[in-house]
PDB file of C-alpha atoms in Angstrom:
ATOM      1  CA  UNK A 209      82.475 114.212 110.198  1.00 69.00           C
ATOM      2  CA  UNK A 210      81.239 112.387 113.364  1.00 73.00           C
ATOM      3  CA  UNK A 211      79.262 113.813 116.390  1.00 76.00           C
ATOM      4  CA  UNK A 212      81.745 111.298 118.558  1.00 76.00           C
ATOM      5  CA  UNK A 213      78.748 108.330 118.597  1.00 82.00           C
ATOM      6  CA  UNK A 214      79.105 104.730 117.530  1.00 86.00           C
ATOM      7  CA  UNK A 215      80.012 104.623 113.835  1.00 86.00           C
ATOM      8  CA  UNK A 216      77.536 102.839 111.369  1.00 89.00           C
ATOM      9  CA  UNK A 217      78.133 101.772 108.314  1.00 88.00           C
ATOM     10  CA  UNK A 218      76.662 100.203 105.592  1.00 91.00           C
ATOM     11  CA  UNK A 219      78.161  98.751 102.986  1.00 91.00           C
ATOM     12  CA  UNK A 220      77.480  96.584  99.846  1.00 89.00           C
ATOM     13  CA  UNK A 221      79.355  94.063  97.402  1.00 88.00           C
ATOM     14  CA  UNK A 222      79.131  92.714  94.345  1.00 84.00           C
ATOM     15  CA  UNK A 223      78.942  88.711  94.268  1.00 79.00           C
ATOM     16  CA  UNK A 224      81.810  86.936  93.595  1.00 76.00           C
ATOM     17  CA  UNK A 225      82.324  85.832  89.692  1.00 73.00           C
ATOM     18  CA  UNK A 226      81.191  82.165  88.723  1.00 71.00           C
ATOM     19  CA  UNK A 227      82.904  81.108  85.385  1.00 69.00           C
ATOM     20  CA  UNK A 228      80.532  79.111  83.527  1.00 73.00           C
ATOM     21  CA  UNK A 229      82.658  76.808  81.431  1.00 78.00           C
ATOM     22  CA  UNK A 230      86.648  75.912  81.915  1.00 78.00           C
ATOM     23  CA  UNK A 231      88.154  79.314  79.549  1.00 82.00           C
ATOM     24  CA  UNK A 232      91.377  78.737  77.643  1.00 86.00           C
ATOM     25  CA  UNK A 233      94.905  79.551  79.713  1.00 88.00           C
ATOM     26  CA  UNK A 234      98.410  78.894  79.620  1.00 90.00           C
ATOM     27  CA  UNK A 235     100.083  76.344  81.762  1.00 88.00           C
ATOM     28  CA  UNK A 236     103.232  79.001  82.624  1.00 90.00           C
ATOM     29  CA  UNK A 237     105.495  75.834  83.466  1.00 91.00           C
ATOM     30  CA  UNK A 238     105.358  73.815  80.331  1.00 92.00           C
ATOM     31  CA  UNK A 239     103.765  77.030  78.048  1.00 90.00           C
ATOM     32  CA  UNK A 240     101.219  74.647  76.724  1.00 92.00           C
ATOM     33  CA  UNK A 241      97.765  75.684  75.518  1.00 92.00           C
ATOM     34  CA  UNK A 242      95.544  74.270  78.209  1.00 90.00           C
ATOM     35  CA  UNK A 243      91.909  74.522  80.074  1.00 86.00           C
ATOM     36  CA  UNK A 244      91.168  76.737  83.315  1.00 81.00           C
ATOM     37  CA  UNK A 245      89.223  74.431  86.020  1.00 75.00           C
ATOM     38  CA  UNK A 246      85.829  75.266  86.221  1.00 69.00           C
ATOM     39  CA  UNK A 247      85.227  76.345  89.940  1.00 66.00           C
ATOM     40  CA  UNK A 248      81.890  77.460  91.490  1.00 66.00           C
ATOM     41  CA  UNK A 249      82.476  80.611  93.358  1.00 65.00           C
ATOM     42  CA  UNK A 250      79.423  80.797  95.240  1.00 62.00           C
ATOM     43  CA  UNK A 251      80.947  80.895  98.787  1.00 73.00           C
ATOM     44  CA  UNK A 252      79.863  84.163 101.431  1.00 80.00           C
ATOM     45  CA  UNK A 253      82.886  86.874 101.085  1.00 83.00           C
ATOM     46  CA  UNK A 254      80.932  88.551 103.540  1.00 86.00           C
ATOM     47  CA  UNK A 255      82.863  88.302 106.637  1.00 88.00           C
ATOM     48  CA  UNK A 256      86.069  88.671 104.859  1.00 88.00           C
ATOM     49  CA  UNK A 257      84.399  92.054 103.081  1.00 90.00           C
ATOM     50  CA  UNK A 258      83.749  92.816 106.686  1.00 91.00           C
ATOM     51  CA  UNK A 259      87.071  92.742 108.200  1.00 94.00           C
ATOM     52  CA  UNK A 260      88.544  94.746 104.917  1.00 93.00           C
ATOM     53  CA  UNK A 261      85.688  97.384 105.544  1.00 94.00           C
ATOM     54  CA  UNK A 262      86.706  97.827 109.536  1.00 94.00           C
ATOM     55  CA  UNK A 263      90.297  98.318 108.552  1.00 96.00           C
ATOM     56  CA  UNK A 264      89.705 100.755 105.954  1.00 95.00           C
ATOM     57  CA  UNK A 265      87.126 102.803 108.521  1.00 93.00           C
ATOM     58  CA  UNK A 266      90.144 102.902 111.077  1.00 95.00           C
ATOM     59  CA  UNK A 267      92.615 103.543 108.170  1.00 96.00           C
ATOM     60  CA  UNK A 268      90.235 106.755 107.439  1.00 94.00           C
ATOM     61  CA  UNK A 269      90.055 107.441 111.172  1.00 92.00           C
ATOM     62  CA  UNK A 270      93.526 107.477 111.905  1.00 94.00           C
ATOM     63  CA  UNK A 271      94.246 109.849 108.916  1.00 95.00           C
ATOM     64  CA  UNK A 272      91.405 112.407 109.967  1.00 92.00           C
ATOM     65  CA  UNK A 273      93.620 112.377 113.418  1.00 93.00           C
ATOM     66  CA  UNK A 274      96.523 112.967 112.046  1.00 95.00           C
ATOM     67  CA  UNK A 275      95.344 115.562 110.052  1.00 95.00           C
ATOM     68  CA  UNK A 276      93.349 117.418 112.624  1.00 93.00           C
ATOM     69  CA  UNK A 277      96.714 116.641 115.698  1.00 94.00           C
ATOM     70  CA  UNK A 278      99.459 116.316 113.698  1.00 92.00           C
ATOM     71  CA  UNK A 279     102.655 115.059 115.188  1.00 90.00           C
ATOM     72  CA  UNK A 280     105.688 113.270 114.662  1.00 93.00           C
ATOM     73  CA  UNK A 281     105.021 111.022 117.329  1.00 95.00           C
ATOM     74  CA  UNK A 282     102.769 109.272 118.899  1.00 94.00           C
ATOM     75  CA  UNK A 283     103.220 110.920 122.221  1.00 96.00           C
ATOM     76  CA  UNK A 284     103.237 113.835 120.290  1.00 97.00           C
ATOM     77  CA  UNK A 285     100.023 113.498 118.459  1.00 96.00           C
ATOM     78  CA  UNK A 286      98.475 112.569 121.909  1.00 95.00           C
ATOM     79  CA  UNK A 287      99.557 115.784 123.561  1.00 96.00           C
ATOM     80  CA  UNK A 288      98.263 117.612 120.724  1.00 95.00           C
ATOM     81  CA  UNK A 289      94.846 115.787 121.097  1.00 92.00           C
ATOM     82  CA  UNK A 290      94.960 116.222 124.833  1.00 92.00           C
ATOM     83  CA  UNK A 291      95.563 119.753 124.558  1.00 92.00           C
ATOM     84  CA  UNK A 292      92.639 120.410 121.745  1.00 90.00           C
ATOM     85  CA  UNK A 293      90.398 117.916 124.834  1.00 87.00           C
ATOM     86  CA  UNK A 294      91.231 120.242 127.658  1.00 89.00           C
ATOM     87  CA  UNK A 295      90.259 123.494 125.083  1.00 89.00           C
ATOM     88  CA  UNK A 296      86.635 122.270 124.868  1.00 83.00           C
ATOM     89  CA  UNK A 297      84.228 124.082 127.214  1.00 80.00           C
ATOM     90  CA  UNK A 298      82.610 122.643 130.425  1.00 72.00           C
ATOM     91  CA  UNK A 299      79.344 123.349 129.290  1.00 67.00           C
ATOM     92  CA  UNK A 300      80.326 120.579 126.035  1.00 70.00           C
ATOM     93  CA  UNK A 301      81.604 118.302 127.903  1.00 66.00           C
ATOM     94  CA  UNK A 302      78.787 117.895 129.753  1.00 64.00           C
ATOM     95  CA  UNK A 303      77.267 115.970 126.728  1.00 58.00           C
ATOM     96  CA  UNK A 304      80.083 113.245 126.821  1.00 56.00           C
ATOM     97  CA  UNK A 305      78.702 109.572 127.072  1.00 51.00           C
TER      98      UNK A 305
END
């Protein structure tokens, strides 16, 4: 539910794995018994983490839209959110920002 404001969030993640020592594998073109690379994986995922989180807030958004408007348009949604707009009393929309 949102009053209409600026939307907040805040979020949190989990560091990305470090694997300490090269673990066993497979080398799938030759099928040979072979070592995995050891790789640090101490990089920032943060601004990727922050691009997935925006998308998934607007993902939400859009679905709480649909489901309030309907529609199986675009235009049609709109009109349907227009509509709902112009149904809201003066006295309320005195409050917009």
């Amino acid at each position: 539910m949102s009053t209409g404001e600026i939307l907040r969030v805040r979020t949190g993640m989990k560091p990305i794995s470090t694997v300490p020592k090269a673990l066993a594998t497979i080398d799938v073109s030759t099928g040979e018994a072979t070592k995995a690379h050891h790789q640090r994986s101490d990089v920032c995922a943060v601004p990727a983490a922050g691009i997935v989180a925006e998308a998934m807030v607007a993902l939400v958004i859009a679905n709480a839209v649909l489901e309030k408007f309907g529609g199986d348009s675009i235009s049609e949604t709109k009109r349907n959110m227009d509509s709902y707009l112009q149904s809201i009393p003066a006295v309320l929309k005195s409050f917009e920002g």
